[in-house]
Amino acid sequence: MGGVTSSMAAKFAFFPPNPPSYKLITESATGLLLLDPFPHRENVDVLRLPTRRGTEIVAVYVRHPMATSTLLYSHGNAADIGQMYELFIELSTHLRVNLMGYDYSGYGQSSGKPSEQNTYADIEAAYKCLEENYGAKREDIILYGQSVGSGPTLDLAARLPKLRAVVLHSPILSGLRVMYPVKRSYWFDIYKNIDKIPSVRCPVLVVHGTADEVVDCSHGKQLWQLCQEKYEPLWIKGGNHCDLELFPAYLRHLKKFISSVEKSHSRRHNAPTSRTDRHHERYSRWSTDHCLEAPRKSTDHYWRERPRNSIDRSEKFRIIQDYSFKSQNNLDKSRMSFDQIERSRRSVELCHERSRRSIDQQLEKARKSVDWLDRIRAG
């Protein structure tokens, strides 16, 4: 049974765009890594990061001159950072945050194969890079997980105290629960967010569309109910799985949330600190590596997300660009060319079409498998 479920997870839990939407090139004059076809930007670094599982992932780091927070973005399972690049630029600009996005193992130009355990190692590598290369402090980092990206996001957040915040964008309760309404966690399930979110000790914002046909809005609502530090959620009426950035409320609410957690942190930072607080801060910093290396049971099994609708990226970026703020007038405004938009759109559609061919048959097999386990348990 374990071999079957592991094989299914490898085929259907992840949909890396094929071919990748970007290439990595090295600029001969400077030796800098560049993301082709995008022009070099002075405030963007392109990185290769080794992981503890032996793979090497590609990441981008976007600087903002006025940032006091850093967003670590884990994207969905049918995209890569080439498709997300312009959105990363826009979010950094409008939210006034530094932002790191990364590709999972087996995605884009990252090496290896995608798996649940590899995504945990991938986000750890990105997090360590923020601390060690860019001097980001844990209390300044906001983890952002979209769809399947909520899995590595919550896994890391549950093991790291004192994070600034967590954002869950169309999150899943667990992999199996996306396709089957099970009432308990099975050993072969993956991304068991429902079991991990009670351990998260920072403010959590949940954003979900009420018309989501891939991951039902009930996933987001149940996760929000289980949060220890709830922030006002955003249930976007009529929002689907891949179009939440189209709605002005998305960026407006996200900006409000980040402003709120930054103000809260500023008040705590300016308050007099006791000797105990200073000792705890030193210990918290020392224990980061221990938290990241904490053992966890392997659950690299059995889940795939149903194929998504294609993303109209041109409209998505237009809405975000129209939502501007007075303070950003002195910043460069990025624009995505029509060719880049079409390339991203076609890449996502091709990925969805390939996965759509056999997914109904495999879904039925998965349901029969769970029914079989339930019958054994009942007998």
mmCIF file of C-alpha atoms in Angstrom:
data_model
loop_
_atom_site.group_PDB
_atom_site.id
_atom_site.type_symbol
_atom_site.label_atom_id
_atom_site.label_comp_id
_atom_site.label_asym_id
_atom_site.label_seq_id
_atom_site.Cartn_x
_atom_site.Cartn_y
_atom_site.Cartn_z
ATOM 1 C CA MET A 1 0.000 0.000 0.000
ATOM 2 C CA GLY A 2 2.778 2.426 0.870
ATOM 3 C CA GLY A 3 4.448 2.052 -2.532
ATOM 4 C CA VAL A 4 1.172 2.689 -4.343
ATOM 5 C CA THR A 5 0.322 5.812 -2.380
ATOM 6 C CA SER A 6 3.857 7.181 -2.696
ATOM 7 C CA SER A 7 3.752 6.675 -6.455
ATOM 8 C CA MET A 8 0.397 8.430 -6.701
ATOM 9 C CA ALA A 9 1.694 11.363 -4.686
ATOM 10 C CA ALA A 10 4.660 11.761 -7.011
ATOM 11 C CA LYS A 11 2.347 11.909 -10.049
ATOM 12 C CA PHE A 12 -0.559 13.953 -8.773
ATOM 13 C CA ALA A 13 0.397 16.051 -5.789
ATOM 14 C CA PHE A 14 2.657 18.270 -7.894
ATOM 15 C CA PHE A 15 2.274 19.804 -11.346
ATOM 16 C CA PRO A 16 5.554 21.577 -12.177
ATOM 17 C CA PRO A 17 5.197 23.543 -15.430
ATOM 18 C CA ASN A 18 6.794 21.628 -18.288
ATOM 19 C CA PRO A 19 8.786 23.149 -19.789
ATOM 20 C CA PRO A 20 9.765 25.590 -17.036
ATOM 21 C CA SER A 21 8.714 29.169 -17.726
ATOM 22 C CA TYR A 22 12.257 30.514 -17.280
ATOM 23 C CA LYS A 23 15.929 29.714 -17.756
ATOM 24 C CA LEU A 24 18.911 30.528 -15.577
ATOM 25 C CA ILE A 25 21.796 32.328 -17.234
ATOM 26 C CA THR A 26 25.025 33.726 -15.840
ATOM 27 C CA GLU A 27 25.967 37.258 -16.850
ATOM 28 C CA SER A 28 29.490 37.065 -18.229
ATOM 29 C CA ALA A 29 30.601 40.509 -17.056
ATOM 30 C CA THR A 30 29.465 40.239 -13.434
ATOM 31 C CA GLY A 31 28.912 36.525 -12.839
ATOM 32 C CA LEU A 32 25.407 37.267 -11.592
ATOM 33 C CA LEU A 33 22.627 34.732 -12.031
ATOM 34 C CA LEU A 34 19.762 36.080 -14.124
ATOM 35 C CA LEU A 35 16.230 34.849 -14.709
ATOM 36 C CA ASP A 36 15.653 34.696 -18.442
ATOM 37 C CA PRO A 37 13.552 36.230 -20.084
ATOM 38 C CA PHE A 38 13.314 38.934 -17.413
ATOM 39 C CA PRO A 39 15.674 41.932 -17.485
ATOM 40 C CA HIS A 40 18.093 42.365 -14.590
ATOM 41 C CA ARG A 41 16.824 44.547 -11.762
ATOM 42 C CA GLU A 42 19.167 46.089 -9.210
ATOM 43 C CA ASN A 43 16.858 45.192 -6.317
ATOM 44 C CA VAL A 44 16.470 41.518 -7.262
ATOM 45 C CA ASP A 45 18.887 38.674 -6.496
ATOM 46 C CA VAL A 46 18.628 35.281 -8.189
ATOM 47 C CA LEU A 47 20.025 32.470 -6.028
ATOM 48 C CA ARG A 48 20.801 28.767 -5.970
ATOM 49 C CA LEU A 49 20.312 27.281 -2.493
ATOM 50 C CA PRO A 50 21.393 23.812 -1.313
ATOM 51 C CA THR A 51 18.930 21.868 0.826
ATOM 52 C CA ARG A 52 19.527 19.297 3.554
ATOM 53 C CA ARG A 53 18.090 16.591 1.272
ATOM 54 C CA GLY A 54 20.770 17.114 -1.365
ATOM 55 C CA THR A 55 18.810 19.125 -3.935
ATOM 56 C CA GLU A 56 19.491 22.670 -5.105
ATOM 57 C CA ILE A 57 16.606 25.091 -5.425
ATOM 58 C CA VAL A 58 16.289 28.397 -7.251
ATOM 59 C CA ALA A 59 15.050 31.461 -5.365
ATOM 60 C CA VAL A 60 14.573 35.159 -6.006
ATOM 61 C CA TYR A 61 14.963 37.870 -3.387
ATOM 62 C CA VAL A 62 13.292 41.252 -3.969
ATOM 63 C CA ARG A 63 14.436 44.205 -1.861
ATOM 64 C CA HIS A 64 12.323 47.175 -0.845
ATOM 65 C CA PRO A 65 14.127 50.267 0.477
ATOM 66 C CA MET A 66 11.535 50.938 3.195
ATOM 67 C CA ALA A 67 10.803 47.360 4.252
ATOM 68 C CA THR A 68 10.580 46.329 7.887
ATOM 69 C CA SER A 69 9.137 42.879 7.097
ATOM 70 C CA THR A 70 10.252 40.047 4.845
ATOM 71 C CA LEU A 71 7.725 37.813 3.104
ATOM 72 C CA LEU A 72 8.716 34.199 2.388
ATOM 73 C CA TYR A 73 6.339 33.072 -0.372
ATOM 74 C CA SER A 74 5.563 29.391 -1.076
ATOM 75 C CA HIS A 75 3.647 29.203 -4.356
ATOM 76 C CA GLY A 76 0.967 26.773 -5.536
ATOM 77 C CA ASN A 77 1.605 23.419 -7.161
ATOM 78 C CA ALA A 78 1.077 24.358 -10.827
ATOM 79 C CA ALA A 79 3.410 27.354 -11.047
ATOM 80 C CA ASP A 80 7.085 28.239 -10.896
ATOM 81 C CA ILE A 81 8.883 31.453 -9.972
ATOM 82 C CA GLY A 82 9.062 32.526 -13.611
ATOM 83 C CA GLN A 83 5.278 32.721 -13.660
ATOM 84 C CA MET A 84 5.226 34.354 -10.231
ATOM 85 C CA TYR A 85 8.089 36.811 -10.841
ATOM 86 C CA GLU A 86 6.086 39.900 -11.801
ATOM 87 C CA LEU A 87 3.609 39.270 -8.991
ATOM 88 C CA PHE A 88 6.528 39.102 -6.537
ATOM 89 C CA ILE A 89 7.738 42.497 -7.787
ATOM 90 C CA GLU A 90 4.285 44.016 -7.432
ATOM 91 C CA LEU A 91 3.674 42.613 -3.946
ATOM 92 C CA SER A 92 7.048 43.879 -2.736
ATOM 93 C CA THR A 93 6.302 47.322 -4.164
ATOM 94 C CA HIS A 94 2.756 47.729 -2.883
ATOM 95 C CA LEU A 95 3.210 46.046 0.498
ATOM 96 C CA ARG A 96 6.631 47.617 1.180
ATOM 97 C CA VAL A 97 8.211 44.306 2.070
ATOM 98 C CA ASN A 98 11.289 42.384 1.099
ATOM 99 C CA LEU A 99 10.137 39.186 -0.576
ATOM 100 C CA MET A 100 11.728 35.810 -1.224
ATOM 101 C CA GLY A 101 10.059 33.310 -3.522
ATOM 102 C CA TYR A 102 11.508 29.912 -4.322
ATOM 103 C CA ASP A 103 10.865 26.875 -6.494
ATOM 104 C CA TYR A 104 10.325 23.499 -4.896
ATOM 105 C CA SER A 105 12.669 20.649 -5.792
ATOM 106 C CA GLY A 106 11.756 19.503 -9.297
ATOM 107 C CA TYR A 107 10.118 22.831 -10.176
ATOM 108 C CA GLY A 108 11.533 25.375 -12.611
ATOM 109 C CA GLN A 109 15.316 25.043 -12.614
ATOM 110 C CA SER A 110 15.488 23.446 -9.146
ATOM 111 C CA SER A 111 17.045 19.998 -9.098
ATOM 112 C CA GLY A 112 15.539 16.792 -7.721
ATOM 113 C CA LYS A 113 11.946 15.605 -7.654
ATOM 114 C CA PRO A 114 8.977 17.156 -5.853
ATOM 115 C CA SER A 115 7.808 15.456 -2.666
ATOM 116 C CA GLU A 116 6.307 16.478 0.645
ATOM 117 C CA GLN A 117 9.561 16.023 2.545
ATOM 118 C CA ASN A 118 11.541 17.858 -0.129
ATOM 119 C CA THR A 119 9.242 20.886 0.135
ATOM 120 C CA TYR A 120 9.933 20.989 3.885
ATOM 121 C CA ALA A 121 13.670 21.011 3.194
ATOM 122 C CA ASP A 122 13.162 23.614 0.454
ATOM 123 C CA ILE A 123 11.431 26.158 2.686
ATOM 124 C CA GLU A 124 14.034 25.587 5.400
ATOM 125 C CA ALA A 125 16.803 26.404 2.911
ATOM 126 C CA ALA A 126 15.030 29.603 1.889
ATOM 127 C CA TYR A 127 14.432 30.576 5.520
ATOM 128 C CA LYS A 128 18.079 29.975 6.473
ATOM 129 C CA CYS A 129 19.179 32.098 3.515
ATOM 130 C CA LEU A 130 17.061 34.982 4.786
ATOM 131 C CA GLU A 131 18.668 34.750 8.217
ATOM 132 C CA GLU A 132 22.249 34.093 7.184
ATOM 133 C CA ASN A 133 22.602 36.014 3.894
ATOM 134 C CA TYR A 134 20.218 38.910 4.420
ATOM 135 C CA GLY A 135 20.217 39.297 8.195
ATOM 136 C CA ALA A 136 16.459 38.834 8.543
ATOM 137 C CA LYS A 137 15.305 38.170 12.072
ATOM 138 C CA ARG A 138 12.678 35.578 12.830
ATOM 139 C CA GLU A 139 10.348 38.168 14.314
ATOM 140 C CA ASP A 140 10.476 40.149 11.038
ATOM 141 C CA ILE A 141 9.565 37.225 8.758
ATOM 142 C CA ILE A 142 6.054 36.586 7.434
ATOM 143 C CA LEU A 143 5.443 33.143 5.944
ATOM 144 C CA TYR A 144 3.034 33.143 2.992
ATOM 145 C CA GLY A 145 1.614 29.852 1.680
ATOM 146 C CA GLN A 146 -0.633 29.555 -1.352
ATOM 147 C CA SER A 147 -2.670 26.377 -1.883
ATOM 148 C CA VAL A 148 -0.230 23.441 -1.584
ATOM 149 C CA GLY A 149 2.319 26.003 -0.368
ATOM 150 C CA SER A 150 0.319 26.155 2.861
ATOM 151 C CA GLY A 151 1.858 22.743 3.640
ATOM 152 C CA PRO A 152 5.523 23.743 3.953
ATOM 153 C CA THR A 153 4.448 27.115 5.361
ATOM 154 C CA LEU A 154 2.544 25.638 8.304
ATOM 155 C CA ASP A 155 5.093 22.898 8.871
ATOM 156 C CA LEU A 156 7.798 25.526 9.378
ATOM 157 C CA ALA A 157 5.562 27.945 11.294
ATOM 158 C CA ALA A 158 4.561 25.217 13.760
ATOM 159 C CA ARG A 159 8.237 24.659 14.616
ATOM 160 C CA LEU A 160 9.363 28.292 14.841
ATOM 161 C CA PRO A 161 8.120 30.524 17.657
ATOM 162 C CA LYS A 162 8.161 34.318 17.405
ATOM 163 C CA LEU A 163 7.516 34.642 13.676
ATOM 164 C CA ARG A 164 5.950 37.947 12.747
ATOM 165 C CA ALA A 165 2.932 36.396 10.998
ATOM 166 C CA VAL A 166 1.556 33.765 8.627
ATOM 167 C CA VAL A 167 -0.657 34.253 5.553
ATOM 168 C CA LEU A 168 -2.638 31.292 4.194
ATOM 169 C CA HIS A 169 -3.942 31.823 0.657
ATOM 170 C CA SER A 170 -6.539 29.212 -0.425
ATOM 171 C CA PRO A 171 -5.024 26.711 2.032
ATOM 172 C CA ILE A 172 -5.739 22.993 2.386
ATOM 173 C CA LEU A 173 -6.686 21.080 5.543
ATOM 174 C CA SER A 174 -4.621 18.166 4.215
ATOM 175 C CA GLY A 175 -3.909 16.564 0.883
ATOM 176 C CA LEU A 176 -6.443 13.757 1.208
ATOM 177 C CA ARG A 177 -9.175 16.074 2.473
ATOM 178 C CA VAL A 178 -9.039 18.059 -0.774
ATOM 179 C CA MET A 179 -10.574 15.142 -2.669
ATOM 180 C CA TYR A 180 -12.328 13.146 0.048
ATOM 181 C CA PRO A 181 -14.144 14.340 3.218
ATOM 182 C CA VAL A 182 -12.341 12.097 5.701
ATOM 183 C CA LYS A 183 -12.910 12.705 9.400
ATOM 184 C CA ARG A 184 -9.506 11.604 10.641
ATOM 185 C CA SER A 185 -5.870 11.827 9.557
ATOM 186 C CA TYR A 186 -4.568 8.718 7.837
ATOM 187 C CA TRP A 187 -0.918 7.711 7.930
ATOM 188 C CA PHE A 188 -0.597 8.107 4.157
ATOM 189 C CA ASP A 189 -2.081 11.612 4.035
ATOM 190 C CA ILE A 190 0.232 14.525 3.246
ATOM 191 C CA TYR A 191 0.415 18.146 4.404
ATOM 192 C CA LYS A 192 -1.664 17.588 7.550
ATOM 193 C CA ASN A 193 -2.222 21.294 8.162
ATOM 194 C CA ILE A 194 -5.267 20.562 10.294
ATOM 195 C CA ASP A 195 -2.985 18.920 12.874
ATOM 196 C CA LYS A 196 -0.232 21.539 12.744
ATOM 197 C CA ILE A 197 -1.980 24.893 12.799
ATOM 198 C CA PRO A 198 -2.827 24.786 16.543
ATOM 199 C CA SER A 199 0.939 24.911 17.182
ATOM 200 C CA VAL A 200 1.422 28.186 15.288
ATOM 201 C CA ARG A 201 2.076 31.011 17.778
ATOM 202 C CA CYS A 202 1.756 34.170 15.702
ATOM 203 C CA PRO A 203 -1.028 36.125 13.957
ATOM 204 C CA VAL A 204 -2.548 34.204 11.044
ATOM 205 C CA LEU A 205 -4.474 35.688 8.125
ATOM 206 C CA VAL A 206 -6.574 33.318 6.011
ATOM 207 C CA VAL A 207 -7.716 34.358 2.524
ATOM 208 C CA HIS A 208 -10.058 32.098 0.549
ATOM 209 C CA GLY A 209 -12.547 32.449 -2.293
ATOM 210 C CA THR A 210 -16.131 31.394 -1.635
ATOM 211 C CA ALA A 211 -16.408 29.912 -5.152
ATOM 212 C CA ASP A 212 -13.182 27.905 -5.011
ATOM 213 C CA GLU A 213 -13.742 24.753 -7.082
ATOM 214 C CA VAL A 214 -10.349 23.193 -6.313
ATOM 215 C CA VAL A 215 -10.032 23.608 -2.535
ATOM 216 C CA ASP A 216 -13.386 24.301 -0.945
ATOM 217 C CA CYS A 217 -13.650 27.433 1.180
ATOM 218 C CA SER A 218 -14.470 25.219 4.174
ATOM 219 C CA HIS A 219 -10.761 24.307 4.318
ATOM 220 C CA GLY A 220 -9.795 27.914 4.973
ATOM 221 C CA LYS A 221 -12.625 28.453 7.444
ATOM 222 C CA GLN A 222 -11.767 25.394 9.508
ATOM 223 C CA LEU A 223 -8.082 26.304 9.607
ATOM 224 C CA TRP A 224 -9.013 29.811 10.753
ATOM 225 C CA GLN A 225 -11.138 28.362 13.564
ATOM 226 C CA LEU A 226 -8.121 26.339 14.751
ATOM 227 C CA CYS A 227 -5.739 29.334 14.827
ATOM 228 C CA GLN A 228 -4.342 30.381 18.198
ATOM 229 C CA GLU A 229 -3.971 34.033 17.102
ATOM 230 C CA LYS A 230 -6.752 34.766 14.657
ATOM 231 C CA TYR A 231 -6.735 37.829 12.439
ATOM 232 C CA GLU A 232 -9.850 38.994 10.612
ATOM 233 C CA PRO A 233 -10.117 36.573 7.656
ATOM 234 C CA LEU A 234 -10.932 37.526 4.087
ATOM 235 C CA TRP A 235 -13.587 35.408 2.402
ATOM 236 C CA ILE A 236 -13.690 36.761 -1.145
ATOM 237 C CA LYS A 237 -17.212 36.413 -2.501
ATOM 238 C CA GLY A 238 -17.103 34.787 -5.929
ATOM 239 C CA GLY A 239 -13.349 34.218 -5.706
ATOM 240 C CA ASN A 240 -12.012 31.001 -7.210
ATOM 241 C CA HIS A 241 -8.754 29.173 -6.597
ATOM 242 C CA CYS A 242 -6.454 31.119 -8.911
ATOM 243 C CA ASP A 243 -8.016 34.566 -9.211
ATOM 244 C CA LEU A 244 -8.023 36.122 -5.738
ATOM 245 C CA GLU A 245 -5.472 38.763 -6.787
ATOM 246 C CA LEU A 246 -8.107 40.081 -9.227
ATOM 247 C CA PHE A 247 -10.168 41.421 -6.326
ATOM 248 C CA PRO A 248 -9.176 44.824 -4.888
ATOM 249 C CA ALA A 249 -10.046 43.558 -1.402
ATOM 250 C CA TYR A 250 -7.161 41.071 -1.604
ATOM 251 C CA LEU A 251 -4.361 43.619 -1.696
ATOM 252 C CA ARG A 252 -6.193 46.070 0.549
ATOM 253 C CA HIS A 253 -6.713 43.475 3.300
ATOM 254 C CA LEU A 254 -3.193 42.094 2.954
ATOM 255 C CA LYS A 255 -1.715 45.562 3.339
ATOM 256 C CA LYS A 256 -3.907 46.183 6.388
ATOM 257 C CA PHE A 257 -2.750 42.918 7.967
ATOM 258 C CA ILE A 258 0.940 43.599 7.410
ATOM 259 C CA SER A 259 0.582 47.123 8.756
ATOM 260 C CA SER A 260 -1.161 45.741 11.850
ATOM 261 C CA VAL A 261 1.488 43.138 12.672
ATOM 262 C CA GLU A 262 4.278 45.654 12.039
ATOM 263 C CA LYS A 263 2.716 48.131 14.453
ATOM 264 C CA SER A 264 2.201 45.399 17.035
ATOM 265 C CA HIS A 265 5.839 44.363 16.731
ATOM 266 C CA SER A 266 6.986 47.972 17.011
ATOM 267 C CA ARG A 267 5.061 48.430 20.260
ATOM 268 C CA ARG A 268 6.580 45.261 21.729
ATOM 269 C CA HIS A 269 10.057 46.224 20.533
ATOM 270 C CA ASN A 270 9.879 49.688 22.097
ATOM 271 C CA ALA A 271 8.585 48.411 25.427
ATOM 272 C CA PRO A 272 11.159 47.984 28.219
ATOM 273 C CA THR A 273 12.630 44.486 28.145
ATOM 274 C CA SER A 274 13.331 42.427 31.218
ATOM 275 C CA ARG A 275 16.413 40.342 31.847
ATOM 276 C CA THR A 276 14.302 37.225 31.238
ATOM 277 C CA ASP A 277 13.105 38.581 27.878
ATOM 278 C CA ARG A 278 16.674 39.228 26.722
ATOM 279 C CA HIS A 279 17.718 35.726 27.745
ATOM 280 C CA HIS A 280 14.740 34.249 25.890
ATOM 281 C CA GLU A 281 15.634 36.203 22.740
ATOM 282 C CA ARG A 282 19.198 34.844 22.780
ATOM 283 C CA TYR A 283 17.915 31.305 23.326
ATOM 284 C CA SER A 284 15.297 31.670 20.602
ATOM 285 C CA ARG A 285 17.950 32.664 18.082
ATOM 286 C CA TRP A 286 20.228 29.812 19.143
ATOM 287 C CA SER A 287 17.462 27.250 18.794
ATOM 288 C CA THR A 288 16.534 28.035 15.178
ATOM 289 C CA ASP A 289 18.665 25.262 13.701
ATOM 290 C CA HIS A 290 17.323 22.789 16.253
ATOM 291 C CA CYS A 291 13.746 23.692 15.309
ATOM 292 C CA LEU A 292 14.444 23.276 11.600
ATOM 293 C CA GLU A 293 16.051 19.881 12.084
ATOM 294 C CA ALA A 294 13.316 18.517 14.382
ATOM 295 C CA PRO A 295 12.368 14.993 13.305
ATOM 296 C CA ARG A 296 9.020 14.419 11.665
ATOM 297 C CA LYS A 297 7.185 11.338 10.473
ATOM 298 C CA SER A 298 7.343 10.828 6.744
ATOM 299 C CA THR A 299 4.033 11.399 4.980
ATOM 300 C CA ASP A 300 5.206 11.536 1.364
ATOM 301 C CA HIS A 301 2.054 9.831 0.199
ATOM 302 C CA TYR A 302 -1.157 10.128 -1.707
ATOM 303 C CA TRP A 303 -2.501 13.469 -2.737
ATOM 304 C CA ARG A 304 -3.011 15.516 -5.770
ATOM 305 C CA GLU A 305 -4.794 18.755 -6.334
ATOM 306 C CA ARG A 306 -7.444 18.765 -9.002
ATOM 307 C CA PRO A 307 -6.460 20.595 -12.206
ATOM 308 C CA ARG A 308 -6.921 24.327 -11.995
ATOM 309 C CA ASN A 309 -8.427 26.801 -14.383
ATOM 310 C CA SER A 310 -5.888 28.746 -16.378
ATOM 311 C CA ILE A 311 -4.753 32.052 -14.917
ATOM 312 C CA ASP A 312 -5.371 35.308 -16.727
ATOM 313 C CA ARG A 313 -2.150 36.820 -15.446
ATOM 314 C CA SER A 314 -2.510 40.004 -17.502
ATOM 315 C CA GLU A 315 -5.734 40.961 -15.728
ATOM 316 C CA LYS A 316 -4.332 39.901 -12.360
ATOM 317 C CA PHE A 317 -1.319 42.170 -12.664
ATOM 318 C CA ARG A 318 -3.439 45.041 -14.010
ATOM 319 C CA ILE A 319 -5.645 45.007 -10.913
ATOM 320 C CA ILE A 320 -2.636 44.965 -8.604
ATOM 321 C CA GLN A 321 -0.881 47.754 -10.498
ATOM 322 C CA ASP A 322 -4.037 49.913 -10.432
ATOM 323 C CA TYR A 323 -4.131 49.566 -6.657
ATOM 324 C CA SER A 324 -1.306 51.999 -5.922
ATOM 325 C CA PHE A 325 -0.383 54.043 -2.876
ATOM 326 C CA LYS A 326 0.851 57.619 -2.636
ATOM 327 C CA SER A 327 4.112 56.672 -0.941
ATOM 328 C CA GLN A 328 5.337 54.608 -3.859
ATOM 329 C CA ASN A 329 5.506 57.418 -6.441
ATOM 330 C CA ASN A 330 9.301 57.421 -6.263
ATOM 331 C CA LEU A 331 9.531 53.658 -6.900
ATOM 332 C CA ASP A 332 10.003 51.985 -10.284
ATOM 333 C CA LYS A 333 6.748 50.534 -11.618
ATOM 334 C CA SER A 334 7.190 47.110 -13.163
ATOM 335 C CA ARG A 335 5.115 46.005 -16.137
ATOM 336 C CA MET A 336 4.789 42.595 -17.701
ATOM 337 C CA SER A 337 4.999 42.443 -21.490
ATOM 338 C CA PHE A 338 2.243 40.785 -23.489
ATOM 339 C CA ASP A 339 4.592 38.041 -24.674
ATOM 340 C CA GLN A 340 5.574 37.164 -21.096
ATOM 341 C CA ILE A 341 1.932 37.043 -20.066
ATOM 342 C CA GLU A 342 1.046 34.731 -22.937
ATOM 343 C CA ARG A 343 4.044 32.499 -22.239
ATOM 344 C CA SER A 344 3.038 32.108 -18.589
ATOM 345 C CA ARG A 345 -0.591 31.479 -19.458
ATOM 346 C CA ARG A 346 0.202 28.822 -22.075
ATOM 347 C CA SER A 347 2.630 27.090 -19.707
ATOM 348 C CA VAL A 348 0.016 26.797 -16.955
ATOM 349 C CA GLU A 349 -2.653 25.616 -19.407
ATOM 350 C CA LEU A 350 -0.357 22.933 -20.838
ATOM 351 C CA CYS A 351 0.421 21.660 -17.342
ATOM 352 C CA HIS A 352 -3.274 21.462 -16.495
ATOM 353 C CA GLU A 353 -4.149 19.690 -19.734
ATOM 354 C CA ARG A 354 -1.586 16.949 -19.166
ATOM 355 C CA SER A 355 -2.721 16.282 -15.617
ATOM 356 C CA ARG A 356 -6.383 16.345 -16.642
ATOM 357 C CA ARG A 357 -6.064 13.318 -18.955
ATOM 358 C CA SER A 358 -5.992 10.635 -16.256
ATOM 359 C CA ILE A 359 -6.891 12.388 -13.028
ATOM 360 C CA ASP A 360 -10.545 11.261 -12.911
ATOM 361 C CA GLN A 361 -9.533 7.609 -13.066
ATOM 362 C CA GLN A 362 -6.953 8.039 -10.300
ATOM 363 C CA LEU A 363 -9.409 9.987 -8.148
ATOM 364 C CA GLU A 364 -11.830 7.070 -8.242
ATOM 365 C CA LYS A 365 -9.029 4.689 -7.234
ATOM 366 C CA ALA A 366 -8.169 6.933 -4.301
ATOM 367 C CA ARG A 367 -11.754 7.011 -3.097
ATOM 368 C CA LYS A 368 -12.052 3.221 -3.305
ATOM 369 C CA SER A 369 -8.819 2.905 -1.367
ATOM 370 C CA VAL A 370 -10.112 5.082 1.463
ATOM 371 C CA ASP A 371 -13.447 3.225 1.476
ATOM 372 C CA TRP A 372 -11.536 -0.024 1.796
ATOM 373 C CA LEU A 373 -9.572 1.279 4.785
ATOM 374 C CA ASP A 374 -12.760 2.544 6.423
ATOM 375 C CA ARG A 375 -14.400 -0.858 6.010
ATOM 376 C CA ILE A 376 -11.423 -2.583 7.621
ATOM 377 C CA ARG A 377 -11.474 -0.125 10.498
ATOM 378 C CA ALA A 378 -15.245 -0.556 10.968
ATOM 379 C CA GLY A 379 -14.963 -4.361 10.865
#
